Coordinates of C-alpha atoms and ligand atoms in Angstrom, one line a residue:
X7 CA 0.0 0.0 0.0
X8 CA 1.1 3.5 -0.8
X9 CA -0.7 5.9 1.5
X10 CA -0.6 9.4 0.2
X11 CA -3.6 10.8 2.0
X12 CA -2.0 12.0 5.2
X13 CA -3.8 15.3 5.2
X14 CA -7.0 13.4 5.7
X15 CA -5.6 11.3 8.5
X16 CA -2.4 9.6 9.4
X17 CA -1.4 6.1 10.5
X18 CA -1.1 5.9 14.3
X19 CA 2.5 5.0 15.1
X20 CA 3.0 1.7 17.0
X21 CA 4.4 3.5 20.0
X22 CA 1.3 5.7 20.0
X23 CA -1.0 2.6 20.0
X24 CA 1.1 1.2 22.8
X25 CA 0.8 4.4 24.8
X26 CA -3.0 4.4 24.3
X27 CA -3.3 0.7 25.4
X28 CA -1.1 1.3 28.4
X29 CA -3.6 3.9 29.7
X30 CA -6.6 1.7 28.8
X31 CA -5.1 -1.2 30.7
X32 CA -3.2 0.3 33.6
X33 CA -4.4 3.9 34.2
X34 CA -8.1 3.6 33.4
X35 CA -9.4 5.6 36.4
X36 CA -11.3 8.8 35.8
X37 CA -8.7 11.6 35.9
X38 CA -11.3 13.7 37.8
X39 CA -11.6 11.2 40.6
X40 CA -10.3 12.1 44.1
X41 CA -8.6 8.8 44.9
X42 CA -4.9 8.2 44.2
X43 CA -5.7 6.0 41.2
X44 CA -7.6 8.9 39.6
X45 CA -4.7 11.2 40.4
X46 CA -2.3 9.0 38.6
X47 CA -4.5 9.4 35.5
X48 CA -4.8 13.1 36.1
X49 CA -1.0 13.3 36.2
X50 CA -0.8 11.8 32.7
X51 CA -3.1 14.5 31.5
X52 CA -0.9 17.1 33.1
X53 CA 2.2 15.6 31.5
X54 CA 0.5 15.6 28.1
X55 CA -0.3 19.3 28.6
X56 CA 3.4 20.0 29.3
X57 CA 4.2 18.3 26.0
X58 CA 1.8 20.6 24.0
X59 CA 2.8 23.7 26.0
X60 CA 6.4 23.1 25.1
X61 CA 5.6 22.8 21.4
X62 CA 3.5 25.9 21.4
X63 CA 5.6 28.0 23.8
X64 CA 2.8 28.7 26.2
X65 CA 1.8 27.8 29.8
X66 CA 0.4 24.4 30.6
X67 CA -2.8 25.9 31.8
X68 CA -3.4 27.6 28.4
X69 CA -3.8 24.2 26.8
X70 CA -7.4 22.7 26.7
X71 CA -8.1 19.3 25.3
X72 CA -11.1 18.8 23.1
X73 CA -12.7 16.1 20.9
X74 CA -10.8 17.4 17.9
X75 CA -10.2 20.5 15.9
X76 CA -13.8 20.7 14.8
X77 CA -14.8 21.2 18.4
X78 CA -11.9 23.6 19.0
X79 CA -12.9 25.8 16.0
X80 CA -16.6 25.8 17.0
X81 CA -15.8 26.8 20.6
X82 CA -14.1 30.0 19.3
X83 CA -16.8 30.9 16.7
X84 CA -19.8 30.1 18.9
X85 CA -18.3 32.0 21.9
X86 CA -17.7 35.2 20.1
X87 CA -21.0 35.3 18.2
X88 CA -23.4 38.1 18.8
X89 CA -25.6 40.4 16.9
X90 CA -23.2 43.3 17.6
X91 CA -20.0 41.5 16.7
X92 CA -18.2 41.4 13.4
X93 CA -15.8 38.6 12.5
X94 CA -13.1 38.3 9.7
X95 CA -12.2 35.0 8.1
X96 CA -11.3 33.7 4.6
X97 CA -13.1 31.8 1.8
X98 CA -10.6 28.9 2.1
X99 CA -11.3 27.7 5.6
X100 CA -11.9 24.1 6.5
X101 CA -15.7 23.3 6.8
X102 CA -15.4 23.3 10.6
X103 CA -14.8 27.1 10.5
X104 CA -16.8 28.0 7.4
X105 CA -19.9 26.1 8.4
X106 CA -19.7 27.3 12.0
X107 CA -19.7 30.9 10.8
X108 CA -22.7 30.1 8.7
X109 CA -24.6 28.8 11.7
X110 CA -23.8 31.3 14.5
X111 CA -25.2 34.8 14.4
X112 CA -22.8 37.6 13.8
X113 CA -23.6 41.2 12.7
X114 CA -21.3 40.5 9.8
X115 CA -18.6 38.0 8.8
X116 CA -16.2 39.4 6.2
X117 CA -14.3 36.9 4.0
X118 CA -10.9 38.2 2.9
X119 CA -9.8 38.2 -0.7
X120 CA -7.0 35.9 -1.7
X121 CA -4.7 35.3 -4.7
X122 CA -4.6 32.2 -6.9
X123 CA -2.5 30.3 -4.3
X124 CA -4.8 31.3 -1.4
X125 CA -2.6 33.9 0.2
X126 CA -4.9 36.4 1.8
X127 CA -4.8 40.0 0.8
X128 CA -3.4 41.9 3.8
X129 CA -4.6 45.2 2.5
X130 CA -8.1 43.8 2.5
X131 CA -7.6 42.7 6.1
X132 CA -6.6 46.3 7.1
X133 CA -9.7 47.7 5.4
X134 CA -12.0 45.1 6.9
X135 CA -11.2 45.8 10.6
X136 CA -13.8 48.0 12.4
X137 CA -14.6 48.9 16.0
X138 CA -17.1 46.0 16.0
X139 CA -14.5 43.4 15.0
X140 CA -14.2 40.9 17.8
X141 CA -12.7 37.8 16.1
X142 CA -10.3 37.1 13.2
X143 CA -10.1 33.4 12.4
X144 CA -7.6 32.2 9.7
X145 CA -6.4 28.8 8.6
X146 CA -2.6 28.6 9.1
X147 CA -1.8 25.8 6.7
X148 CA -4.5 25.1 4.1
X149 CA -5.6 21.5 4.1
X150 CA -6.2 21.3 0.4
X151 CA -3.2 23.2 -1.0
X152 CA -0.7 23.5 1.9
X153 CA -0.6 27.3 1.5
X154 CA 0.9 28.9 4.6
X155 CA -0.5 32.2 5.7
X156 CA 1.8 35.0 7.0
X157 CA 0.3 34.8 10.5
X158 CA 3.0 37.2 12.1
X159 CA 2.0 39.9 9.6
X160 CA -1.7 39.2 10.1
X161 CA -1.2 39.5 13.9
X162 CA 0.7 42.8 13.5
X163 CA -2.1 44.3 11.5
X164 CA -4.9 43.1 13.8
X165 CA -3.1 43.9 17.1
X166 CA -2.0 47.4 15.9
X167 CA -5.7 48.1 15.2
X168 CA -7.0 46.7 18.4
X169 CA -5.3 44.3 20.8
X170 CA -8.6 43.1 22.2
X171 CA -9.6 41.4 18.9
X172 CA -9.2 37.6 19.4
X173 CA -6.9 36.2 16.7
X174 CA -7.5 32.5 16.2
X175 CA -5.7 30.2 13.8
X176 CA -6.7 26.7 12.7
X177 CA -3.3 25.0 13.0
X178 CA -4.6 21.4 12.4
X179 CA -2.3 20.9 9.4
X180 CA 0.5 22.9 10.9
X181 CA 1.2 21.3 14.3
X182 CA 4.6 19.5 14.5
X183 CA 5.1 20.5 10.9
X184 CA 5.5 24.3 11.0
X185 CA 6.5 26.8 13.6
X186 CA 3.6 26.9 16.1
X187 CA 5.1 29.1 18.8
X188 CA 2.1 31.2 19.7
X189 CA 4.0 34.2 21.1
X190 CA 6.1 34.7 18.0
X191 CA 3.1 34.1 15.8
X192 CA 1.2 36.6 17.9
X193 CA -2.0 34.5 18.2
X194 CA -4.5 34.3 21.0
X195 CA -6.0 30.9 20.2
X196 CA -4.8 27.9 18.1
X197 CA -6.7 24.7 17.2
X198 CA -5.1 21.3 16.7
X199 CA -6.0 17.7 16.2
X200 CA -4.5 14.3 17.2
X201 CA -5.1 12.4 14.0
X202 CA -3.1 14.6 11.7
X203 CA 0.1 13.9 13.6
X204 CA -0.1 10.1 13.8
X205 CA -2.2 10.2 16.9
X206 CA -5.8 9.0 17.5
X207 CA -9.0 10.4 16.0
X208 CA -11.6 12.2 18.0
X209 CA -9.1 14.1 20.2
X210 CA -7.5 17.5 19.8
X211 CA -7.1 20.7 21.6
X212 CA -7.1 24.5 21.8
X213 CA -4.5 26.8 23.0
X214 CA -6.2 29.9 24.5
X215 CA -4.2 32.8 26.0
X216 CA -5.1 33.5 29.6
X217 CA -6.1 37.0 28.5
X218 CA -9.0 35.6 26.4
X219 CA -10.2 32.5 28.2
X220 CA -13.0 34.4 30.0
X221 CA -14.6 35.2 26.7
X222 CA -15.0 31.5 25.8
X223 CA -17.7 29.0 26.7
X224 CA -18.2 25.3 26.0
X225 CA -20.4 23.9 23.3
X226 CA -21.6 21.1 25.6
X227 CA -22.4 22.0 29.2
X228 CA -21.5 19.5 31.9
X229 CA -18.5 18.8 34.1
X230 CA -16.4 21.5 32.5
X231 CA -13.4 19.2 32.9
X232 CA -11.5 21.5 30.5
X233 CA -13.4 24.7 31.4
X234 CA -14.4 25.3 27.8
X235 CA -15.0 21.6 27.1
X236 CA -17.1 19.1 29.1
X237 CA -17.1 15.3 29.4
X238 CA -15.0 12.7 31.0
X239 CA -11.4 12.9 29.8
X240 CA -10.5 10.6 26.9
X241 CA -7.3 10.0 28.7
X242 CA -5.9 7.1 26.5
X243 CA -6.3 9.3 23.4
X244 CA -4.9 12.4 25.1
X245 CA -1.8 10.5 26.3
X246 CA -1.4 8.9 22.9
X247 CA -1.7 12.2 21.1
X248 CA 1.0 13.7 23.3
X249 CA 3.2 10.6 22.5
X250 CA 2.6 11.2 18.8
X251 CA 3.7 14.9 19.1
X252 CA 6.9 13.7 20.9
X253 CA 7.6 11.2 18.1
X254 CA 7.0 13.7 15.4
X255 CA 9.6 16.0 17.0
X256 CA 12.1 13.2 17.5
X257 CA 11.7 12.1 13.8
X258 CA 12.6 15.6 12.6
X259 CA 11.2 14.6 9.2
X260 CA 10.6 18.0 7.6
X261 CA 13.6 18.1 5.3
X262 CA 12.8 14.5 4.2
X263 CA 9.2 15.5 3.4
X264 CA 10.4 18.5 1.4
X265 CA 12.7 16.1 -0.6
X266 CA 9.7 13.8 -1.3
X267 CA 7.5 16.7 -2.4
X268 CA 10.2 18.2 -4.7
X269 CA 10.9 14.7 -6.2
X270 CA 7.2 14.2 -6.8
X271 CA 6.9 17.6 -8.6
X272 CA 10.0 16.8 -10.7
X273 CA 8.6 13.5 -11.9
X274 CA 5.2 15.1 -12.7
X275 CA 7.0 17.7 -14.8
X276 CA 9.0 15.0 -16.6
X277 CA 6.2 12.5 -17.2
X278 CA 2.8 14.2 -17.4
X279 CA 1.4 16.8 -19.8
X280 CA -1.3 19.4 -19.3
X281 CA -1.3 19.8 -15.5
X282 CA -0.9 22.6 -13.1
X283 CA 0.4 22.7 -9.6
X284 CA -2.4 24.2 -7.6
X285 CA -0.2 24.2 -4.5
X286 CA 2.3 27.1 -4.4
X287 CA 6.0 26.2 -4.6
X288 CA 7.1 28.5 -1.8
X289 CA 5.6 29.4 1.6
X290 CA 3.9 26.0 1.5
X291 CA 3.7 23.0 3.7
X292 CA 5.6 20.3 1.8
X293 CA 3.3 17.7 3.4
X294 CA 0.7 18.6 0.8
X295 CA 0.8 18.8 -2.9
X296 CA -2.3 19.5 -5.0
X297 CA -2.1 18.9 -8.7
X298 CA -4.7 19.6 -11.3
X299 CA -4.8 17.4 -14.4
X300 CA -6.7 18.7 -17.4
X301 CA -9.3 16.5 -19.1
X302 CA -9.5 14.2 -16.2
X303 CA -12.3 13.4 -13.7
X304 CA -10.3 13.2 -10.5
X305 CA -12.6 10.5 -9.0
X306 CA -11.9 8.2 -11.9
X307 CA -8.2 8.7 -11.5
X308 CA -8.5 8.2 -7.8
X309 CA -10.1 4.8 -8.3
X310 CA -7.6 3.8 -10.8
X311 CA -4.8 4.5 -8.3
X312 CA -6.8 2.7 -5.6
X313 CA -6.8 -0.5 -7.8
X314 CA -3.0 -0.4 -7.3
X315 CA -3.4 0.3 -3.5
X316 CA -2.3 3.9 -3.9
X317 CA -4.5 6.1 -1.8
X318 CA -5.0 9.8 -2.5
X319 CA -7.7 12.4 -2.1
X320 CA -9.7 14.4 -4.6
X321 CA -10.4 17.9 -3.3
X322 CA -11.0 17.8 0.5
X323 CA -11.8 14.5 2.2
X324 CA -14.3 16.4 4.3
X325 CA -16.5 17.4 1.4
X326 CA -17.0 14.1 -0.3
X327 CA -18.2 14.4 -3.9
X328 CA -18.9 18.2 -3.7
X329 CA -16.8 20.5 -5.8
X330 CA -14.2 22.0 -3.7
X331 CA -15.2 25.4 -2.3
X332 CA -11.6 26.1 -1.5
X333 CA -10.4 25.4 -5.1
X334 CA -13.2 27.5 -6.5
X335 CA -12.1 30.3 -4.3
X336 CA -8.5 30.1 -5.7
X337 CA -9.9 30.8 -9.1
X338 CA -8.3 27.7 -10.5
X339 CA -9.5 27.0 -14.1
X340 CA -12.4 24.5 -14.0
X341 CA -10.6 22.0 -16.2
X342 CA -8.0 21.6 -13.5
X343 CA -10.4 21.6 -10.6
X344 CA -12.3 18.6 -12.0
X345 CA -9.0 16.7 -12.3
X346 CA -7.4 17.8 -9.0
X347 CA -5.8 15.3 -6.7
X348 CA -4.2 16.0 -3.4
X349 CA -1.1 13.9 -2.5
X350 CA -0.1 14.3 1.1
X351 CA 3.1 12.8 2.5
X352 CA 4.4 11.2 5.6
X353 CA 7.9 9.7 6.4
X354 CA 6.5 6.2 5.7
X355 CA 6.7 7.1 2.0
X356 CA 9.9 6.3 0.0
X357 CA 11.1 7.7 -3.4
X358 CA 10.4 4.2 -4.7
X359 CA 6.8 4.6 -3.7
X360 CA 6.7 7.9 -5.6
X361 CA 8.3 6.3 -8.7
X362 CA 5.5 3.7 -8.7
X363 CA 2.8 6.3 -8.1
X364 CA 4.0 8.5 -11.0
X365 CA 4.2 5.5 -13.3
X366 CA 0.6 4.4 -12.6
X367 CA -0.5 8.0 -12.6
X368 CA 1.0 8.5 -16.1
X369 CA -0.5 5.3 -17.5
X370 CA -3.9 6.0 -16.0
X371 CA -4.0 9.6 -17.3
X372 CA -3.2 8.4 -20.8
X373 CA -6.0 5.8 -20.6
X374 CA -8.5 8.3 -19.4
X375 CA -7.6 11.0 -21.9
X376 CA -7.8 8.5 -24.7
X377 CA -11.4 7.5 -23.9
X378 CA -12.7 11.0 -23.1
Ligands
LIG422 N1 -9.2 22.0 10.3 C1 -8.4 21.5 9.3 C2 -7.5 22.5 8.5 C3 -8.5 20.2 9.0 O1 -7.7 19.7 8.0 C4 -9.3 19.3 9.7 C5 -9.4 17.8 9.4 N2 -9.7 17.5 8.1 C6 -10.1 19.9 10.8 C7 -10.0 21.2 11.0 C8 -11.0 19.0 11.6 O2 -10.3 18.3 12.5 P1 -10.9 17.1 13.3 O3 -11.0 15.9 12.4 O4 -10.0 16.9 14.5 O5 -12.2 17.5 13.8

């Protein structure tokens, strides 16, 4: 199997599965319990927070565990919603931001303009800020194209205008892959998820600066175990997610991933005609490469690759079947959108895997183009 769909989800590392099992078997007490067995479990949660705090350069008590980035994003957007509040976001957000804005009531949500690679227009940001702006929410690394936004510059503009505006970033595709130090980025809140870093699904978190936590509330009311998130801790998943983050840091795979990405691009150039790289070549996460092939239906191509046990994504995995809202917003020519595939890498992939993928890709494209 050649798994090139790591932006959709990643394989849990064996050590991560072991860490999860260890908690299931040996530390299964409720971390909120008062007895010593519960406190042992609580200590594991605290240790996990330390791991995330170190990565984000914040205090442990500014990390809140949630059921995933979808919950984290929704906590931010629901908490700041009011008939008097304006928010600023982009047209290339993940559905968990975009759909949340569509379903919570704001006075107005402004969607910033972007260029053909998805970089947002900073002049438009400057113009969009008003005295009613309460929230700016921007995707850090785009899940479909890998485009990295200039968060430091965005923060400068927002904070110079009004330091009380909450600047939130969705860093789901960025954690452990790009610089996520919240102080140097200048952000007040940051969402992340376990399953994009070789951890478990259904667990994630939110960094919230202590200056802003009082503005936030949970989506589900209950025990308030995490103040802004309720429900018994999923301690095995939390501990496993922290283990995954540690392993990602140890592996230090970024330059290898870049090498894979550039190798893939080179082979596409050499072997395939009439394509476009939808992902930018610079200021990009090399974990993600989106390529549009003309005169191709991406689903057909995806299934032909699948026959050879090569797994990729067409558009975003979260919007099955539907035409990608993100790609439409990039103003990519329709002939390339229809034939767009997202290849997303991990350190499990070898150059040999890429050779095989390109070979099958080339043959499949030739077959499809002949019959169309
Ligand atoms: N934001 C982005 C950018 C994502 O890629 C994803 C996962 N596809 C999410 C949010 C949602 O994360 P989760 O699956 O943890 O809810």
